[in-house]
PDB file of C-alpha atoms and ligand atoms in Angstrom:
ATOM      1  CA  MET A   1     -28.865  22.378  -1.203  1.00  0.00           C
ATOM      2  CA  LYS A   2     -28.860  24.354  -4.439  1.00  0.00           C
ATOM      3  CA  PHE A   3     -26.584  27.357  -5.014  1.00  0.00           C
ATOM      4  CA  PHE A   4     -27.885  30.215  -7.138  1.00  0.00           C
ATOM      5  CA  ILE A   5     -25.867  33.350  -7.845  1.00  0.00           C
ATOM      6  CA  ASP A   6     -27.683  36.642  -7.253  1.00  0.00           C
ATOM      7  CA  THR A   7     -26.352  38.896  -9.993  1.00  0.00           C
ATOM      8  CA  ALA A   8     -26.863  40.002 -13.577  1.00  0.00           C
ATOM      9  CA  ASN A   9     -23.097  40.304 -14.133  1.00  0.00           C
ATOM     10  CA  LEU A  10     -22.114  37.856 -16.872  1.00  0.00           C
ATOM     11  CA  ASN A  11     -18.474  37.581 -15.745  1.00  0.00           C
ATOM     12  CA  GLU A  12     -19.477  36.686 -12.202  1.00  0.00           C
ATOM     13  CA  ILE A  13     -22.011  34.169 -13.525  1.00  0.00           C
ATOM     14  CA  ARG A  14     -19.283  32.592 -15.713  1.00  0.00           C
ATOM     15  CA  GLU A  15     -16.868  32.467 -12.741  1.00  0.00           C
ATOM     16  CA  ALA A  16     -19.453  30.723 -10.542  1.00  0.00           C
ATOM     17  CA  GLN A  17     -20.380  28.363 -13.383  1.00  0.00           C
ATOM     18  CA  ASP A  18     -16.678  27.488 -13.897  1.00  0.00           C
ATOM     19  CA  LEU A  19     -16.452  26.499 -10.233  1.00  0.00           C
ATOM     20  CA  GLY A  20     -18.877  23.671 -11.097  1.00  0.00           C
ATOM     21  CA  VAL A  21     -21.263  24.142  -8.188  1.00  0.00           C
ATOM     22  CA  LEU A  22     -23.765  26.581  -9.666  1.00  0.00           C
ATOM     23  CA  ASP A  23     -27.413  25.524  -9.900  1.00  0.00           C
ATOM     24  CA  GLY A  24     -28.997  28.727 -11.157  1.00  0.00           C
ATOM     25  CA  VAL A  25     -29.202  32.526 -11.204  1.00  0.00           C
ATOM     26  CA  THR A  26     -31.523  35.106  -9.693  1.00  0.00           C
ATOM     27  CA  THR A  27     -31.776  38.658 -10.965  1.00  0.00           C
ATOM     28  CA  ASN A  28     -33.958  41.617 -10.084  1.00  0.00           C
ATOM     29  CA  PRO A  29     -34.530  45.037 -11.684  1.00  0.00           C
ATOM     30  CA  SER A  30     -31.905  46.644  -9.403  1.00  0.00           C
ATOM     31  CA  LEU A  31     -29.262  44.062 -10.385  1.00  0.00           C
ATOM     32  CA  MET A  32     -30.073  44.580 -14.091  1.00  0.00           C
ATOM     33  CA  ALA A  33     -29.796  48.369 -13.643  1.00  0.00           C
ATOM     34  CA  LYS A  34     -26.431  47.898 -11.868  1.00  0.00           C
ATOM     35  CA  GLU A  35     -25.128  46.292 -15.077  1.00  0.00           C
ATOM     36  CA  GLY A  36     -26.535  49.182 -17.149  1.00  0.00           C
ATOM     37  CA  ILE A  37     -29.030  46.931 -18.965  1.00  0.00           C
ATOM     38  CA  LYS A  38     -31.937  49.088 -20.137  1.00  0.00           C
ATOM     39  CA  GLY A  39     -34.683  48.887 -22.752  1.00  0.00           C
ATOM     40  CA  LYS A  40     -36.965  45.882 -23.197  1.00  0.00           C
ATOM     41  CA  GLU A  41     -35.013  44.247 -26.027  1.00  0.00           C
ATOM     42  CA  ASN A  42     -31.663  44.542 -24.219  1.00  0.00           C
ATOM     43  CA  ILE A  43     -33.188  43.194 -21.022  1.00  0.00           C
ATOM     44  CA  LEU A  44     -34.686  40.156 -22.785  1.00  0.00           C
ATOM     45  CA  ASN A  45     -31.404  39.526 -24.641  1.00  0.00           C
ATOM     46  CA  HIS A  46     -29.503  39.720 -21.349  1.00  0.00           C
ATOM     47  CA  TYR A  47     -31.739  37.049 -19.837  1.00  0.00           C
ATOM     48  CA  LYS A  48     -31.082  34.864 -22.875  1.00  0.00           C
ATOM     49  CA  ALA A  49     -27.316  35.403 -22.490  1.00  0.00           C
ATOM     50  CA  ILE A  50     -27.530  34.315 -18.830  1.00  0.00           C
ATOM     51  CA  CYS A  51     -29.514  31.202 -19.810  1.00  0.00           C
ATOM     52  CA  GLU A  52     -26.801  30.258 -22.284  1.00  0.00           C
ATOM     53  CA  ILE A  53     -24.107  30.341 -19.553  1.00  0.00           C
ATOM     54  CA  VAL A  54     -25.884  28.241 -16.905  1.00  0.00           C
ATOM     55  CA  SER A  55     -27.901  25.075 -17.230  1.00  0.00           C
ATOM     56  CA  GLY A  56     -30.107  25.696 -14.155  1.00  0.00           C
ATOM     57  CA  ASP A  57     -33.037  27.968 -13.364  1.00  0.00           C
ATOM     58  CA  VAL A  58     -32.799  31.688 -14.118  1.00  0.00           C
ATOM     59  CA  SER A  59     -35.232  33.982 -12.298  1.00  0.00           C
ATOM     60  CA  ALA A  60     -36.373  36.948 -14.412  1.00  0.00           C
ATOM     61  CA  GLU A  61     -38.553  39.510 -12.649  1.00  0.00           C
ATOM     62  CA  VAL A  62     -41.700  41.159 -13.974  1.00  0.00           C
ATOM     63  CA  ILE A  63     -42.051  44.942 -13.683  1.00  0.00           C
ATOM     64  CA  ALA A  64     -45.857  45.105 -13.845  1.00  0.00           C
ATOM     65  CA  THR A  65     -47.796  45.177 -10.576  1.00  0.00           C
ATOM     66  CA  ASP A  66     -51.290  44.522 -11.975  1.00  0.00           C
ATOM     67  CA  TYR A  67     -52.596  41.009 -12.710  1.00  0.00           C
ATOM     68  CA  GLU A  68     -52.946  41.388 -16.501  1.00  0.00           C
ATOM     69  CA  GLY A  69     -49.541  43.057 -16.794  1.00  0.00           C
ATOM     70  CA  ILE A  70     -47.801  40.422 -14.646  1.00  0.00           C
ATOM     71  CA  VAL A  71     -49.370  37.627 -16.710  1.00  0.00           C
ATOM     72  CA  ARG A  72     -48.436  39.313 -20.016  1.00  0.00           C
ATOM     73  CA  GLU A  73     -44.824  39.954 -18.963  1.00  0.00           C
ATOM     74  CA  GLY A  74     -44.492  36.538 -17.338  1.00  0.00           C
ATOM     75  CA  LEU A  75     -45.643  34.707 -20.466  1.00  0.00           C
ATOM     76  CA  GLU A  76     -43.156  36.698 -22.521  1.00  0.00           C
ATOM     77  CA  LEU A  77     -40.305  35.934 -20.105  1.00  0.00           C
ATOM     78  CA  ALA A  78     -41.188  32.234 -19.873  1.00  0.00           C
ATOM     79  CA  ALA A  79     -41.191  31.947 -23.674  1.00  0.00           C
ATOM     80  CA  LEU A  80     -37.598  33.253 -23.838  1.00  0.00           C
ATOM     81  CA  HIS A  81     -35.901  30.045 -22.671  1.00  0.00           C
ATOM     82  CA  PRO A  82     -36.879  26.818 -20.828  1.00  0.00           C
ATOM     83  CA  SER A  83     -34.635  27.803 -17.883  1.00  0.00           C
ATOM     84  CA  ILE A  84     -36.595  30.977 -17.109  1.00  0.00           C
ATOM     85  CA  VAL A  85     -38.498  31.129 -13.819  1.00  0.00           C
ATOM     86  CA  VAL A  86     -40.904  34.084 -13.647  1.00  0.00           C
ATOM     87  CA  LYS A  87     -40.155  36.185 -10.581  1.00  0.00           C
ATOM     88  CA  VAL A  88     -43.304  37.797  -9.189  1.00  0.00           C
ATOM     89  CA  PRO A  89     -43.579  40.192  -6.232  1.00  0.00           C
ATOM     90  CA  MET A  90     -45.546  39.210  -3.135  1.00  0.00           C
ATOM     91  CA  ILE A  91     -48.581  41.389  -3.746  1.00  0.00           C
ATOM     92  CA  LYS A  92     -52.275  40.535  -4.195  1.00  0.00           C
ATOM     93  CA  ASP A  93     -52.144  40.544  -8.000  1.00  0.00           C
ATOM     94  CA  GLY A  94     -48.832  38.702  -7.836  1.00  0.00           C
ATOM     95  CA  ILE A  95     -50.412  35.828  -5.908  1.00  0.00           C
ATOM     96  CA  LYS A  96     -53.261  35.668  -8.441  1.00  0.00           C
ATOM     97  CA  ALA A  97     -50.710  35.590 -11.261  1.00  0.00           C
ATOM     98  CA  ILE A  98     -48.652  32.855  -9.542  1.00  0.00           C
ATOM     99  CA  LYS A  99     -51.819  30.741  -9.346  1.00  0.00           C
ATOM    100  CA  TYR A 100     -52.423  31.367 -13.064  1.00  0.00           C
ATOM    101  CA  PHE A 101     -48.827  30.456 -13.959  1.00  0.00           C
ATOM    102  CA  SER A 102     -48.830  27.305 -11.824  1.00  0.00           C
ATOM    103  CA  GLU A 103     -51.970  26.084 -13.619  1.00  0.00           C
ATOM    104  CA  LYS A 104     -50.110  26.603 -16.913  1.00  0.00           C
ATOM    105  CA  ASN A 105     -47.020  24.754 -15.566  1.00  0.00           C
ATOM    106  CA  ILE A 106     -44.960  27.952 -15.751  1.00  0.00           C
ATOM    107  CA  ARG A 107     -42.461  28.052 -12.908  1.00  0.00           C
ATOM    108  CA  THR A 108     -42.440  31.037 -10.543  1.00  0.00           C
ATOM    109  CA  ASN A 109     -40.347  32.615  -7.810  1.00  0.00           C
ATOM    110  CA  CYS A 110     -42.377  34.679  -5.334  1.00  0.00           C
ATOM    111  CA  THR A 111     -40.067  37.499  -4.271  1.00  0.00           C
ATOM    112  CA  LEU A 112     -39.975  40.145  -1.522  1.00  0.00           C
ATOM    113  CA  VAL A 113     -41.206  37.750   1.146  1.00  0.00           C
ATOM    114  CA  PHE A 114     -40.737  38.885   4.747  1.00  0.00           C
ATOM    115  CA  SER A 115     -43.236  36.865   6.809  1.00  0.00           C
ATOM    116  CA  PRO A 116     -44.520  33.301   7.259  1.00  0.00           C
ATOM    117  CA  GLY A 117     -48.010  34.423   6.184  1.00  0.00           C
ATOM    118  CA  GLN A 118     -46.678  35.677   2.857  1.00  0.00           C
ATOM    119  CA  ALA A 119     -44.798  32.403   2.378  1.00  0.00           C
ATOM    120  CA  LEU A 120     -47.987  30.454   3.122  1.00  0.00           C
ATOM    121  CA  LEU A 121     -49.893  32.354   0.405  1.00  0.00           C
ATOM    122  CA  ALA A 122     -47.066  31.798  -2.105  1.00  0.00           C
ATOM    123  CA  ALA A 123     -47.128  28.046  -1.458  1.00  0.00           C
ATOM    124  CA  LYS A 124     -50.921  27.846  -1.664  1.00  0.00           C
ATOM    125  CA  ALA A 125     -50.815  29.682  -5.016  1.00  0.00           C
ATOM    126  CA  GLY A 126     -48.328  27.065  -6.273  1.00  0.00           C
ATOM    127  CA  ALA A 127     -45.084  29.039  -6.433  1.00  0.00           C
ATOM    128  CA  THR A 128     -42.073  26.935  -7.425  1.00  0.00           C
ATOM    129  CA  TYR A 129     -39.814  29.011  -5.164  1.00  0.00           C
ATOM    130  CA  VAL A 130     -40.438  31.437  -2.337  1.00  0.00           C
ATOM    131  CA  SER A 131     -37.758  34.067  -1.681  1.00  0.00           C
ATOM    132  CA  PRO A 132     -37.537  35.284   1.937  1.00  0.00           C
ATOM    133  CA  PHE A 133     -35.017  38.164   2.167  1.00  0.00           C
ATOM    134  CA  VAL A 134     -32.604  37.335   4.993  1.00  0.00           C
ATOM    135  CA  GLY A 135     -30.282  40.365   4.829  1.00  0.00           C
ATOM    136  CA  ARG A 136     -33.003  42.982   4.539  1.00  0.00           C
ATOM    137  CA  LEU A 137     -34.674  41.616   7.694  1.00  0.00           C
ATOM    138  CA  ASP A 138     -31.343  41.632   9.519  1.00  0.00           C
ATOM    139  CA  ASP A 139     -30.898  45.249   8.330  1.00  0.00           C
ATOM    140  CA  ILE A 140     -33.937  46.300  10.365  1.00  0.00           C
ATOM    141  CA  ALA A 141     -32.828  44.310  13.443  1.00  0.00           C
ATOM    142  CA  SER A 142     -35.242  41.472  12.692  1.00  0.00           C
ATOM    143  CA  ASP A 143     -34.098  37.833  12.342  1.00  0.00           C
ATOM    144  CA  GLY A 144     -33.852  36.696   8.707  1.00  0.00           C
ATOM    145  CA  ILE A 145     -32.559  33.215   9.505  1.00  0.00           C
ATOM    146  CA  ALA A 146     -35.399  32.611  11.981  1.00  0.00           C
ATOM    147  CA  LEU A 147     -37.846  33.355   9.143  1.00  0.00           C
ATOM    148  CA  ILE A 148     -36.138  30.751   6.919  1.00  0.00           C
ATOM    149  CA  LYS A 149     -36.548  28.151   9.672  1.00  0.00           C
ATOM    150  CA  GLN A 150     -40.204  29.072  10.250  1.00  0.00           C
ATOM    151  CA  ILE A 151     -41.024  28.710   6.547  1.00  0.00           C
ATOM    152  CA  VAL A 152     -39.076  25.446   6.176  1.00  0.00           C
ATOM    153  CA  ASP A 153     -40.929  23.967   9.187  1.00  0.00           C
ATOM    154  CA  MET A 154     -44.316  25.170   7.923  1.00  0.00           C
ATOM    155  CA  TYR A 155     -43.790  23.752   4.421  1.00  0.00           C
ATOM    156  CA  MET A 156     -42.569  20.451   5.840  1.00  0.00           C
ATOM    157  CA  PHE A 157     -45.549  20.172   8.234  1.00  0.00           C
ATOM    158  CA  TYR A 158     -48.102  20.732   5.457  1.00  0.00           C
ATOM    159  CA  GLY A 159     -46.151  19.012   2.681  1.00  0.00           C
ATOM    160  CA  TYR A 160     -45.920  22.030   0.372  1.00  0.00           C
ATOM    161  CA  GLU A 161     -43.581  21.466  -2.563  1.00  0.00           C
ATOM    162  CA  THR A 162     -42.568  25.139  -2.896  1.00  0.00           C
ATOM    163  CA  GLU A 163     -38.799  25.390  -2.415  1.00  0.00           C
ATOM    164  CA  VAL A 164     -37.430  27.843   0.138  1.00  0.00           C
ATOM    165  CA  LEU A 165     -34.938  30.055  -1.711  1.00  0.00           C
ATOM    166  CA  ALA A 166     -33.064  32.115   0.878  1.00  0.00           C
ATOM    167  CA  ALA A 167     -32.376  35.503  -0.729  1.00  0.00           C
ATOM    168  CA  SER A 168     -30.668  38.745   0.253  1.00  0.00           C
ATOM    169  CA  ILE A 169     -27.655  36.776   1.457  1.00  0.00           C
ATOM    170  CA  ARG A 170     -24.894  39.112   2.595  1.00  0.00           C
ATOM    171  CA  SER A 171     -22.186  36.837   4.010  1.00  0.00           C
ATOM    172  CA  THR A 172     -20.645  33.382   4.029  1.00  0.00           C
ATOM    173  CA  GLN A 173     -22.058  32.957   7.537  1.00  0.00           C
ATOM    174  CA  HIS A 174     -25.557  33.591   6.171  1.00  0.00           C
ATOM    175  CA  ILE A 175     -25.062  30.672   3.761  1.00  0.00           C
ATOM    176  CA  ILE A 176     -24.069  28.325   6.590  1.00  0.00           C
ATOM    177  CA  GLN A 177     -26.969  29.506   8.749  1.00  0.00           C
ATOM    178  CA  CYS A 178     -29.388  28.899   5.862  1.00  0.00           C
ATOM    179  CA  THR A 179     -28.129  25.318   5.490  1.00  0.00           C
ATOM    180  CA  GLU A 180     -28.690  24.819   9.237  1.00  0.00           C
ATOM    181  CA  ALA A 181     -32.207  26.254   8.895  1.00  0.00           C
ATOM    182  CA  GLY A 182     -32.990  23.801   6.081  1.00  0.00           C
ATOM    183  CA  ALA A 183     -33.302  26.162   3.093  1.00  0.00           C
ATOM    184  CA  ASP A 184     -33.589  24.306  -0.230  1.00  0.00           C
ATOM    185  CA  VAL A 185     -31.663  26.990  -2.114  1.00  0.00           C
ATOM    186  CA  ILE A 186     -29.516  30.012  -1.324  1.00  0.00           C
ATOM    187  CA  THR A 187     -29.034  32.835  -3.765  1.00  0.00           C
ATOM    188  CA  SER A 188     -25.942  34.856  -3.037  1.00  0.00           C
ATOM    189  CA  PRO A 189     -23.505  37.289  -4.613  1.00  0.00           C
ATOM    190  CA  LEU A 190     -20.242  35.630  -5.705  1.00  0.00           C
ATOM    191  CA  GLN A 191     -18.057  36.685  -2.744  1.00  0.00           C
ATOM    192  CA  PRO A 192     -19.998  34.924   0.054  1.00  0.00           C
ATOM    193  CA  ILE A 193     -19.968  31.736  -2.064  1.00  0.00           C
ATOM    194  CA  LEU A 194     -16.193  32.006  -2.581  1.00  0.00           C
ATOM    195  CA  GLY A 195     -15.844  32.642   1.162  1.00  0.00           C
ATOM    196  CA  LEU A 196     -16.893  29.022   1.730  1.00  0.00           C
ATOM    197  CA  LEU A 197     -13.484  28.003   0.349  1.00  0.00           C
ATOM    198  CA  ASN A 198     -11.514  29.686   3.100  1.00  0.00           C
ATOM    199  CA  HIS A 199     -10.001  28.309   6.297  1.00  0.00           C
ATOM    200  CA  PRO A 200      -6.613  29.337   7.780  1.00  0.00           C
ATOM    201  CA  LEU A 201      -5.862  25.705   8.724  1.00  0.00           C
ATOM    202  CA  THR A 202      -6.319  24.720   5.073  1.00  0.00           C
ATOM    203  CA  ASP A 203      -3.784  27.391   4.057  1.00  0.00           C
ATOM    204  CA  SER A 204      -1.232  26.475   6.745  1.00  0.00           C
ATOM    205  CA  GLY A 205      -1.774  22.734   6.209  1.00  0.00           C
ATOM    206  CA  LEU A 206      -1.256  23.023   2.455  1.00  0.00           C
ATOM    207  CA  LYS A 207       1.873  25.139   2.968  1.00  0.00           C
ATOM    208  CA  LYS A 208       3.355  22.479   5.274  1.00  0.00           C
ATOM    209  CA  PHE A 209       2.526  19.647   2.847  1.00  0.00           C
ATOM    210  CA  LEU A 210       4.202  21.502  -0.028  1.00  0.00           C
ATOM    211  CA  ASP A 211       7.233  22.541   2.102  1.00  0.00           C
ATOM    212  CA  ASP A 212       7.762  18.935   3.243  1.00  0.00           C
ATOM    213  CA  TYR A 213       7.476  17.689  -0.338  1.00  0.00           C
ATOM    214  CA  LYS A 214      10.026  20.272  -1.548  1.00  0.00           C
ATOM    215  CA  LYS A 215      12.534  19.311   1.214  1.00  0.00           C
ATOM    216  CA  LEU A 216      12.918  15.852  -0.304  1.00  0.00           C
ATOM    217  CA  ASN A 217      12.181  16.563  -3.929  1.00  0.00           C
ATOM    218  CA  SER A 218      14.228  19.614  -4.877  1.00  0.00           C
TER     219      SER A 218
HETATM  220  C1  E4P B   1     -33.601  38.089  -4.436  1.00  0.00           C
HETATM  221  O1  E4P B   1     -33.823  37.310  -5.328  1.00  0.00           O
HETATM  222  C2  E4P B   1     -33.005  39.395  -4.601  1.00  0.00           C
HETATM  223  O2  E4P B   1     -32.526  39.472  -5.921  1.00  0.00           O
HETATM  224  C3  E4P B   1     -31.815  39.651  -3.730  1.00  0.00           C
HETATM  225  O3  E4P B   1     -31.391  38.499  -3.049  1.00  0.00           O
HETATM  226  C4  E4P B   1     -31.938  40.861  -2.877  1.00  0.00           C
HETATM  227  O4  E4P B   1     -30.731  41.044  -2.189  1.00  0.00           O
HETATM  228  P1  E4P B   1     -30.345  42.429  -1.484  1.00  0.00           P
HETATM  229  O5  E4P B   1     -31.216  42.589  -0.290  1.00  0.00           O
HETATM  230  O6  E4P B   1     -28.906  42.276  -1.121  1.00  0.00           O
HETATM  231  O7  E4P B   1     -30.592  43.504  -2.508  1.00  0.00           O
END
């Protein structure tokens, strides 16, 4: 399973990269705004800065919602750095653009996916990644993890190569549930990833090991 970090914060990206388990980054316009990144040139430079920190895929999202605009922005983003994956919303013109990009061997991440039917269209159009939003489904009392499982099973049955990138991860438990559901990738804020480190028996066990060592060695 691949771990992506879902942030545009360079310090958090560096911290995850330093841990040695980071496979990529996803961003979206809200995450860029959270970091105060505005204006086309600053936005493009920020993507380049992210690409210089990590060696894996970096999803950069288009703002346009019409076919020509998505293609124009996507080509510009893809030309920034070889790690860029063009993130395209799950809309009619987005699917057309994903098909165009896949024919040009430009990698894509189809975002804002909330149903198996949407995931089927993304795969048929040739998306590299599909991003079902787990947390936002849970927010409306739907079952985000069940959707991950449905998409994984569907892609496996038909042999689609599109990778299931579980997005909108809100907790460490979500990460574990996504592994159980067979997601290829999770994209998560830093804290749920760091939460994987924790277990009280690790803490108490380590304390006892160190106490026993000190008894004889101090
Ligand atoms: C996906 O790529 C999105 O950037 C992200 O995971 C959305 O998460 P949120 O629902 O916590 O905003």
